[in-house]
């Protein structure tokens, strides 16, 4: 069997991506040896939706850089403060030039303009954590959490996926399911890059269509085959453009999940909706989608 890395992406938050991912993991877990990766380090919630409350291993992610000013050699010329594009250098009560660590982006403009060599240095600092847990369903999950105020980092997601690959080798796992970050920034590029298949999730609304079109461009860049799941498929019956777009791009629609209040209710129960409300309309739909994923994507 071919090992697959499947990325689930939507281009924006709030379309039910993590809920659908959690239910798909639940439905696929008995047939395949899986590992889940929550790549949304700004708002990680896949672990919660799978009932994870404690993490077995936590590692610091050192990725961000910030500037530091040596007050001993600084001649207080003020050039760094004038040129910092993010306005994060201030003068403290003692007249020292100081970098605000929460807003510094590590761009090193200050270091380049400082007339006293070695006064401003860039130092690596922690930007978040990466952690591992075993879900109560038996498969492992890797998740990350960015520290507040630290810039989003594709490196964080790359490190998550590398750790997941290592566990796959050690434990003989078959498939990696990556719940991508929202948007189209570095974390999404790192989520989509290296995947074998992308499953896109969108709602039938103009905003969701334009978001999914943007993330599809990232998927196309990596030349990955894409599939579409339409969530809340019945909320906007007159809106046909999402289905038309998928057809015109040749993106197969794996299925449509109707709007169902059992999905938000299952989230507060910290369970996949297909486990919490197996008889709901959404659960019936997601079971059909899981079957198609088995046949068309994971059959190898
Ligand atoms: S590294 Fe960039 S953001 Fe940070 S203090 Fe220097 S100029 Fe400002
Ligand atoms: S540019 Fe260099 S010398 Fe001038 S205030 Fe900033 S740190 Fe001090």
PDB file of N, CA and C in Angstrom, residues 207-286:
ATOM      1  N   UNK A 207     -17.863  34.170  -0.399  1.00  0.00           N
ATOM      2  CA  UNK A 207     -16.609  34.348   0.352  1.00  0.00           C
ATOM      3  C   UNK A 207     -15.834  33.036   0.411  1.00  0.00           C
ATOM      4  N   UNK A 208     -16.543  31.940   0.681  1.00  0.00           N
ATOM      5  CA  UNK A 208     -15.854  30.653   0.786  1.00  0.00           C
ATOM      6  C   UNK A 208     -15.319  30.213  -0.583  1.00  0.00           C
ATOM      7  N   UNK A 209     -16.093  30.502  -1.642  1.00  0.00           N
ATOM      8  CA  UNK A 209     -15.618  30.157  -3.000  1.00  0.00           C
ATOM      9  C   UNK A 209     -14.311  30.886  -3.286  1.00  0.00           C
ATOM     10  N   UNK A 210     -14.277  32.199  -2.985  1.00  0.00           N
ATOM     11  CA  UNK A 210     -13.048  32.916  -3.343  1.00  0.00           C
ATOM     12  C   UNK A 210     -11.874  32.436  -2.486  1.00  0.00           C
ATOM     13  N   UNK A 211     -12.133  32.047  -1.232  1.00  0.00           N
ATOM     14  CA  UNK A 211     -11.047  31.520  -0.390  1.00  0.00           C
ATOM     15  C   UNK A 211     -10.540  30.174  -0.901  1.00  0.00           C
ATOM     16  N   UNK A 212     -11.478  29.310  -1.284  1.00  0.00           N
ATOM     17  CA  UNK A 212     -11.050  27.981  -1.731  1.00  0.00           C
ATOM     18  C   UNK A 212     -10.319  28.089  -3.086  1.00  0.00           C
ATOM     19  N   UNK A 213     -10.710  29.066  -3.879  1.00  0.00           N
ATOM     20  CA  UNK A 213     -10.004  29.275  -5.155  1.00  0.00           C
ATOM     21  C   UNK A 213      -8.553  29.692  -4.891  1.00  0.00           C
ATOM     22  N   UNK A 214      -8.364  30.503  -3.853  1.00  0.00           N
ATOM     23  CA  UNK A 214      -7.000  30.955  -3.545  1.00  0.00           C
ATOM     24  C   UNK A 214      -6.153  29.794  -3.038  1.00  0.00           C
ATOM     25  N   UNK A 215      -6.727  28.968  -2.182  1.00  0.00           N
ATOM     26  CA  UNK A 215      -5.913  27.856  -1.664  1.00  0.00           C
ATOM     27  C   UNK A 215      -5.690  26.818  -2.774  1.00  0.00           C
ATOM     28  N   UNK A 216      -6.640  26.733  -3.703  1.00  0.00           N
ATOM     29  CA  UNK A 216      -6.457  25.787  -4.827  1.00  0.00           C
ATOM     30  C   UNK A 216      -5.252  26.189  -5.685  1.00  0.00           C
ATOM     31  N   UNK A 217      -4.987  27.496  -5.768  1.00  0.00           N
ATOM     32  CA  UNK A 217      -3.798  27.961  -6.511  1.00  0.00           C
ATOM     33  C   UNK A 217      -2.519  27.409  -5.854  1.00  0.00           C
ATOM     34  N   UNK A 218      -2.513  27.378  -4.517  1.00  0.00           N
ATOM     35  CA  UNK A 218      -1.349  26.817  -3.806  1.00  0.00           C
ATOM     36  C   UNK A 218      -1.240  25.320  -4.136  1.00  0.00           C
ATOM     37  N   UNK A 219      -2.397  24.637  -4.126  1.00  0.00           N
ATOM     38  CA  UNK A 219      -2.416  23.198  -4.432  1.00  0.00           C
ATOM     39  C   UNK A 219      -1.916  22.951  -5.856  1.00  0.00           C
ATOM     40  N   UNK A 220      -2.361  23.800  -6.788  1.00  0.00           N
ATOM     41  CA  UNK A 220      -1.935  23.654  -8.190  1.00  0.00           C
ATOM     42  C   UNK A 220      -0.426  23.879  -8.321  1.00  0.00           C
ATOM     43  N   UNK A 221       0.077  24.836  -7.537  1.00  0.00           N
ATOM     44  CA  UNK A 221       1.509  25.115  -7.578  1.00  0.00           C
ATOM     45  C   UNK A 221       2.302  23.840  -7.272  1.00  0.00           C
ATOM     46  N   UNK A 222       1.798  23.048  -6.323  1.00  0.00           N
ATOM     47  CA  UNK A 222       2.500  21.811  -5.951  1.00  0.00           C
ATOM     48  C   UNK A 222       2.054  20.621  -6.816  1.00  0.00           C
ATOM     49  N   UNK A 223       1.186  20.888  -7.804  1.00  0.00           N
ATOM     50  CA  UNK A 223       0.702  19.856  -8.742  1.00  0.00           C
ATOM     51  C   UNK A 223       0.094  18.652  -8.020  1.00  0.00           C
ATOM     52  N   UNK A 224      -0.705  18.956  -7.012  1.00  0.00           N
ATOM     53  CA  UNK A 224      -1.348  17.857  -6.279  1.00  0.00           C
ATOM     54  C   UNK A 224      -2.780  17.678  -6.772  1.00  0.00           C
ATOM     55  N   UNK A 225      -3.248  16.427  -6.861  1.00  0.00           N
ATOM     56  CA  UNK A 225      -4.659  16.245  -7.198  1.00  0.00           C
ATOM     57  C   UNK A 225      -5.537  16.774  -6.060  1.00  0.00           C
ATOM     58  N   UNK A 226      -6.667  17.366  -6.419  1.00  0.00           N
ATOM     59  CA  UNK A 226      -7.536  17.950  -5.394  1.00  0.00           C
ATOM     60  C   UNK A 226      -8.942  17.371  -5.484  1.00  0.00           C
ATOM     61  N   UNK A 227      -9.586  17.292  -4.356  1.00  0.00           N
ATOM     62  CA  UNK A 227     -10.987  16.876  -4.248  1.00  0.00           C
ATOM     63  C   UNK A 227     -11.705  17.947  -3.431  1.00  0.00           C
ATOM     64  N   UNK A 228     -13.027  17.968  -3.527  1.00  0.00           N
ATOM     65  CA  UNK A 228     -13.796  18.983  -2.794  1.00  0.00           C
ATOM     66  C   UNK A 228     -14.878  18.331  -1.948  1.00  0.00           C
ATOM     67  N   UNK A 229     -15.032  18.844  -0.722  1.00  0.00           N
ATOM     68  CA  UNK A 229     -16.197  18.503   0.105  1.00  0.00           C
ATOM     69  C   UNK A 229     -16.964  19.804   0.317  1.00  0.00           C
ATOM     70  N   UNK A 230     -18.256  19.772   0.057  1.00  0.00           N
ATOM     71  CA  UNK A 230     -19.074  20.973   0.281  1.00  0.00           C
ATOM     72  C   UNK A 230     -19.754  20.833   1.640  1.00  0.00           C
ATOM     73  N   UNK A 231     -19.432  21.756   2.543  1.00  0.00           N
ATOM     74  CA  UNK A 231     -20.059  21.724   3.869  1.00  0.00           C
ATOM     75  C   UNK A 231     -21.220  22.716   3.901  1.00  0.00           C
ATOM     76  N   UNK A 232     -22.168  22.468   4.771  1.00  0.00           N
ATOM     77  CA  UNK A 232     -23.395  23.291   4.862  1.00  0.00           C
ATOM     78  C   UNK A 232     -23.967  23.466   3.458  1.00  0.00           C
ATOM     79  N   UNK A 233     -24.039  22.351   2.757  1.00  0.00           N
ATOM     80  CA  UNK A 233     -24.338  22.378   1.323  1.00  0.00           C
ATOM     81  C   UNK A 233     -25.709  22.959   1.000  1.00  0.00           C
ATOM     82  N   UNK A 234     -26.611  22.957   1.994  1.00  0.00           N
ATOM     83  CA  UNK A 234     -27.979  23.403   1.720  1.00  0.00           C
ATOM     84  C   UNK A 234     -28.275  24.811   2.239  1.00  0.00           C
ATOM     85  N   UNK A 235     -27.244  25.554   2.693  1.00  0.00           N
ATOM     86  CA  UNK A 235     -27.556  26.863   3.300  1.00  0.00           C
ATOM     87  C   UNK A 235     -27.850  27.946   2.272  1.00  0.00           C
ATOM     88  N   UNK A 236     -27.468  27.718   1.026  1.00  0.00           N
ATOM     89  CA  UNK A 236     -27.597  28.790   0.036  1.00  0.00           C
ATOM     90  C   UNK A 236     -28.009  28.167  -1.311  1.00  0.00           C
ATOM     91  N   UNK A 237     -29.266  27.678  -1.379  1.00  0.00           N
ATOM     92  CA  UNK A 237     -29.668  26.837  -2.513  1.00  0.00           C
ATOM     93  C   UNK A 237     -29.490  27.504  -3.891  1.00  0.00           C
ATOM     94  N   UNK A 238     -29.596  28.840  -3.935  1.00  0.00           N
ATOM     95  CA  UNK A 238     -29.477  29.511  -5.242  1.00  0.00           C
ATOM     96  C   UNK A 238     -28.028  29.655  -5.711  1.00  0.00           C
ATOM     97  N   UNK A 239     -27.064  29.317  -4.864  1.00  0.00           N
ATOM     98  CA  UNK A 239     -25.660  29.581  -5.199  1.00  0.00           C
ATOM     99  C   UNK A 239     -25.045  28.337  -5.850  1.00  0.00           C
ATOM    100  N   UNK A 240     -24.854  28.406  -7.151  1.00  0.00           N
ATOM    101  CA  UNK A 240     -24.379  27.221  -7.880  1.00  0.00           C
ATOM    102  C   UNK A 240     -22.915  27.358  -8.302  1.00  0.00           C
ATOM    103  N   UNK A 241     -22.347  28.541  -8.017  1.00  0.00           N
ATOM    104  CA  UNK A 241     -21.008  28.821  -8.564  1.00  0.00           C
ATOM    105  C   UNK A 241     -19.911  27.897  -8.006  1.00  0.00           C
ATOM    106  N   UNK A 242     -20.060  27.445  -6.758  1.00  0.00           N
ATOM    107  CA  UNK A 242     -19.026  26.576  -6.170  1.00  0.00           C
ATOM    108  C   UNK A 242     -18.968  25.253  -6.949  1.00  0.00           C
ATOM    109  N   UNK A 243     -20.135  24.661  -7.174  1.00  0.00           N
ATOM    110  CA  UNK A 243     -20.168  23.387  -7.906  1.00  0.00           C
ATOM    111  C   UNK A 243     -19.693  23.590  -9.348  1.00  0.00           C
ATOM    112  N   UNK A 244     -20.106  24.717  -9.941  1.00  0.00           N
ATOM    113  CA  UNK A 244     -19.683  24.998 -11.334  1.00  0.00           C
ATOM    114  C   UNK A 244     -18.167  25.158 -11.420  1.00  0.00           C
ATOM    115  N   UNK A 245     -17.610  25.852 -10.422  1.00  0.00           N
ATOM    116  CA  UNK A 245     -16.154  26.052 -10.425  1.00  0.00           C
ATOM    117  C   UNK A 245     -15.437  24.700 -10.330  1.00  0.00           C
ATOM    118  N   UNK A 246     -15.907  23.844  -9.397  1.00  0.00           N
ATOM    119  CA  UNK A 246     -15.255  22.528  -9.218  1.00  0.00           C
ATOM    120  C   UNK A 246     -15.319  21.744 -10.530  1.00  0.00           C
ATOM    121  N   UNK A 247     -16.470  21.810 -11.174  1.00  0.00           N
ATOM    122  CA  UNK A 247     -16.635  21.073 -12.437  1.00  0.00           C
ATOM    123  C   UNK A 247     -15.687  21.623 -13.508  1.00  0.00           C
ATOM    124  N   UNK A 248     -15.610  22.963 -13.578  1.00  0.00           N
ATOM    125  CA  UNK A 248     -14.775  23.551 -14.633  1.00  0.00           C
ATOM    126  C   UNK A 248     -13.288  23.262 -14.391  1.00  0.00           C
ATOM    127  N   UNK A 249     -12.891  23.081 -13.134  1.00  0.00           N
ATOM    128  CA  UNK A 249     -11.487  22.779 -12.826  1.00  0.00           C
ATOM    129  C   UNK A 249     -11.227  21.268 -12.829  1.00  0.00           C
ATOM    130  N   UNK A 250     -12.293  20.485 -12.990  1.00  0.00           N
ATOM    131  CA  UNK A 250     -12.122  19.025 -12.951  1.00  0.00           C
ATOM    132  C   UNK A 250     -11.819  18.506 -11.548  1.00  0.00           C
ATOM    133  N   UNK A 251     -12.360  19.186 -10.527  1.00  0.00           N
ATOM    134  CA  UNK A 251     -12.132  18.755  -9.138  1.00  0.00           C
ATOM    135  C   UNK A 251     -13.321  17.872  -8.718  1.00  0.00           C
ATOM    136  N   UNK A 252     -13.093  16.585  -8.473  1.00  0.00           N
ATOM    137  CA  UNK A 252     -14.218  15.731  -8.078  1.00  0.00           C
ATOM    138  C   UNK A 252     -14.803  16.166  -6.733  1.00  0.00           C
ATOM    139  N   UNK A 253     -16.132  16.147  -6.635  1.00  0.00           N
ATOM    140  CA  UNK A 253     -16.794  16.476  -5.358  1.00  0.00           C
ATOM    141  C   UNK A 253     -17.023  15.161  -4.608  1.00  0.00           C
ATOM    142  N   UNK A 254     -16.334  15.032  -3.459  1.00  0.00           N
ATOM    143  CA  UNK A 254     -16.424  13.778  -2.692  1.00  0.00           C
ATOM    144  C   UNK A 254     -17.778  13.627  -2.026  1.00  0.00           C
ATOM    145  N   UNK A 255     -18.444  14.749  -1.779  1.00  0.00           N
ATOM    146  CA  UNK A 255     -19.747  14.669  -1.149  1.00  0.00           C
ATOM    147  C   UNK A 255     -20.154  16.009  -0.581  1.00  0.00           C
ATOM    148  N   UNK A 256     -21.397  16.062  -0.120  1.00  0.00           N
ATOM    149  CA  UNK A 256     -21.950  17.303   0.418  1.00  0.00           C
ATOM    150  C   UNK A 256     -22.502  17.022   1.818  1.00  0.00           C
ATOM    151  N   UNK A 257     -22.081  17.831   2.776  1.00  0.00           N
ATOM    152  CA  UNK A 257     -22.555  17.665   4.152  1.00  0.00           C
ATOM    153  C   UNK A 257     -23.598  18.754   4.402  1.00  0.00           C
ATOM    154  N   UNK A 258     -24.825  18.374   4.772  1.00  0.00           N
ATOM    155  CA  UNK A 258     -25.845  19.414   4.992  1.00  0.00           C
ATOM    156  C   UNK A 258     -25.591  20.180   6.292  1.00  0.00           C
ATOM    157  N   UNK A 259     -26.207  21.349   6.402  1.00  0.00           N
ATOM    158  CA  UNK A 259     -26.128  22.080   7.678  1.00  0.00           C
ATOM    159  C   UNK A 259     -26.778  21.210   8.742  1.00  0.00           C
ATOM    160  N   UNK A 260     -26.132  21.091   9.893  1.00  0.00           N
ATOM    161  CA  UNK A 260     -26.653  20.196  10.918  1.00  0.00           C
ATOM    162  C   UNK A 260     -26.213  20.722  12.280  1.00  0.00           C
ATOM    163  N   UNK A 261     -27.186  20.996  13.146  1.00  0.00           N
ATOM    164  CA  UNK A 261     -26.836  21.577  14.453  1.00  0.00           C
ATOM    165  C   UNK A 261     -26.084  20.576  15.325  1.00  0.00           C
ATOM    166  N   UNK A 262     -26.045  19.304  14.918  1.00  0.00           N
ATOM    167  CA  UNK A 262     -25.292  18.330  15.727  1.00  0.00           C
ATOM    168  C   UNK A 262     -23.796  18.620  15.655  1.00  0.00           C
ATOM    169  N   UNK A 263     -23.341  19.332  14.596  1.00  0.00           N
ATOM    170  CA  UNK A 263     -21.895  19.599  14.485  1.00  0.00           C
ATOM    171  C   UNK A 263     -21.439  20.556  15.596  1.00  0.00           C
ATOM    172  N   UNK A 264     -22.059  21.750  15.739  1.00  0.00           N
ATOM    173  CA  UNK A 264     -21.615  22.580  16.872  1.00  0.00           C
ATOM    174  C   UNK A 264     -21.843  21.925  18.226  1.00  0.00           C
ATOM    175  N   UNK A 265     -22.898  21.119  18.369  1.00  0.00           N
ATOM    176  CA  UNK A 265     -23.144  20.476  19.668  1.00  0.00           C
ATOM    177  C   UNK A 265     -22.043  19.454  19.982  1.00  0.00           C
ATOM    178  N   UNK A 266     -21.584  18.736  18.945  1.00  0.00           N
ATOM    179  CA  UNK A 266     -20.537  17.732  19.188  1.00  0.00           C
ATOM    180  C   UNK A 266     -19.228  18.404  19.574  1.00  0.00           C
ATOM    181  N   UNK A 267     -19.001  19.638  19.042  1.00  0.00           N
ATOM    182  CA  UNK A 267     -17.763  20.337  19.375  1.00  0.00           C
ATOM    183  C   UNK A 267     -17.692  20.615  20.873  1.00  0.00           C
ATOM    184  N   UNK A 268     -18.821  21.003  21.464  1.00  0.00           N
ATOM    185  CA  UNK A 268     -18.780  21.286  22.902  1.00  0.00           C
ATOM    186  C   UNK A 268     -18.634  19.990  23.703  1.00  0.00           C
ATOM    187  N   UNK A 269     -18.940  18.842  23.075  1.00  0.00           N
ATOM    188  CA  UNK A 269     -18.762  17.547  23.765  1.00  0.00           C
ATOM    189  C   UNK A 269     -17.356  16.987  23.549  1.00  0.00           C
ATOM    190  N   UNK A 270     -16.511  17.718  22.772  1.00  0.00           N
ATOM    191  CA  UNK A 270     -15.141  17.287  22.448  1.00  0.00           C
ATOM    192  C   UNK A 270     -15.137  15.909  21.780  1.00  0.00           C
ATOM    193  N   UNK A 271     -16.057  15.737  20.832  1.00  0.00           N
ATOM    194  CA  UNK A 271     -16.130  14.476  20.106  1.00  0.00           C
ATOM    195  C   UNK A 271     -16.362  14.752  18.630  1.00  0.00           C
ATOM    196  N   UNK A 272     -15.878  13.867  17.744  1.00  0.00           N
ATOM    197  CA  UNK A 272     -16.249  14.007  16.328  1.00  0.00           C
ATOM    198  C   UNK A 272     -17.767  13.864  16.197  1.00  0.00           C
ATOM    199  N   UNK A 273     -18.383  14.648  15.297  1.00  0.00           N
ATOM    200  CA  UNK A 273     -19.854  14.611  15.258  1.00  0.00           C
ATOM    201  C   UNK A 273     -20.384  13.240  14.853  1.00  0.00           C
ATOM    202  N   UNK A 274     -19.590  12.495  14.071  1.00  0.00           N
ATOM    203  CA  UNK A 274     -20.078  11.189  13.629  1.00  0.00           C
ATOM    204  C   UNK A 274     -20.096  10.188  14.795  1.00  0.00           C
ATOM    205  N   UNK A 275     -19.296  10.442  15.808  1.00  0.00           N
ATOM    206  CA  UNK A 275     -19.339   9.590  17.006  1.00  0.00           C
ATOM    207  C   UNK A 275     -20.462  10.058  17.936  1.00  0.00           C
ATOM    208  N   UNK A 276     -20.568  11.390  18.126  1.00  0.00           N
ATOM    209  CA  UNK A 276     -21.542  11.926  19.080  1.00  0.00           C
ATOM    210  C   UNK A 276     -22.983  11.760  18.578  1.00  0.00           C
ATOM    211  N   UNK A 277     -23.183  11.987  17.290  1.00  0.00           N
ATOM    212  CA  UNK A 277     -24.541  11.924  16.723  1.00  0.00           C
ATOM    213  C   UNK A 277     -24.533  11.067  15.455  1.00  0.00           C
ATOM    214  N   UNK A 278     -24.351   9.762  15.620  1.00  0.00           N
ATOM    215  CA  UNK A 278     -24.185   8.904  14.436  1.00  0.00           C
ATOM    216  C   UNK A 278     -25.409   8.884  13.506  1.00  0.00           C
ATOM    217  N   UNK A 279     -26.598   9.225  14.040  1.00  0.00           N
ATOM    218  CA  UNK A 279     -27.797   9.171  13.192  1.00  0.00           C
ATOM    219  C   UNK A 279     -28.125  10.495  12.527  1.00  0.00           C
ATOM    220  N   UNK A 280     -27.278  11.508  12.737  1.00  0.00           N
ATOM    221  CA  UNK A 280     -27.590  12.821  12.161  1.00  0.00           C
ATOM    222  C   UNK A 280     -27.395  12.806  10.648  1.00  0.00           C
ATOM    223  N   UNK A 281     -27.975  13.815   9.986  1.00  0.00           N
ATOM    224  CA  UNK A 281     -27.848  13.933   8.516  1.00  0.00           C
ATOM    225  C   UNK A 281     -26.385  14.118   8.128  1.00  0.00           C
ATOM    226  N   UNK A 282     -25.676  14.917   8.944  1.00  0.00           N
ATOM    227  CA  UNK A 282     -24.262  15.182   8.627  1.00  0.00           C
ATOM    228  C   UNK A 282     -23.447  13.891   8.722  1.00  0.00           C
ATOM    229  N   UNK A 283     -23.777  13.045   9.715  1.00  0.00           N
ATOM    230  CA  UNK A 283     -23.019  11.801   9.892  1.00  0.00           C
ATOM    231  C   UNK A 283     -23.242  10.856   8.720  1.00  0.00           C
ATOM    232  N   UNK A 284     -24.493  10.816   8.261  1.00  0.00           N
ATOM    233  CA  UNK A 284     -24.796   9.956   7.105  1.00  0.00           C
ATOM    234  C   UNK A 284     -23.954  10.409   5.900  1.00  0.00           C
ATOM    235  N   UNK A 285     -23.891  11.730   5.721  1.00  0.00           N
ATOM    236  CA  UNK A 285     -23.131  12.262   4.578  1.00  0.00           C
ATOM    237  C   UNK A 285     -21.642  11.975   4.726  1.00  0.00           C
ATOM    238  N   UNK A 286     -21.110  12.139   5.936  1.00  0.00           N
ATOM    239  CA  UNK A 286     -19.651  11.993   6.101  1.00  0.00           C
ATOM    240  C   UNK A 286     -19.248  10.525   5.945  1.00  0.00           C
TER     241      UNK A 286
END
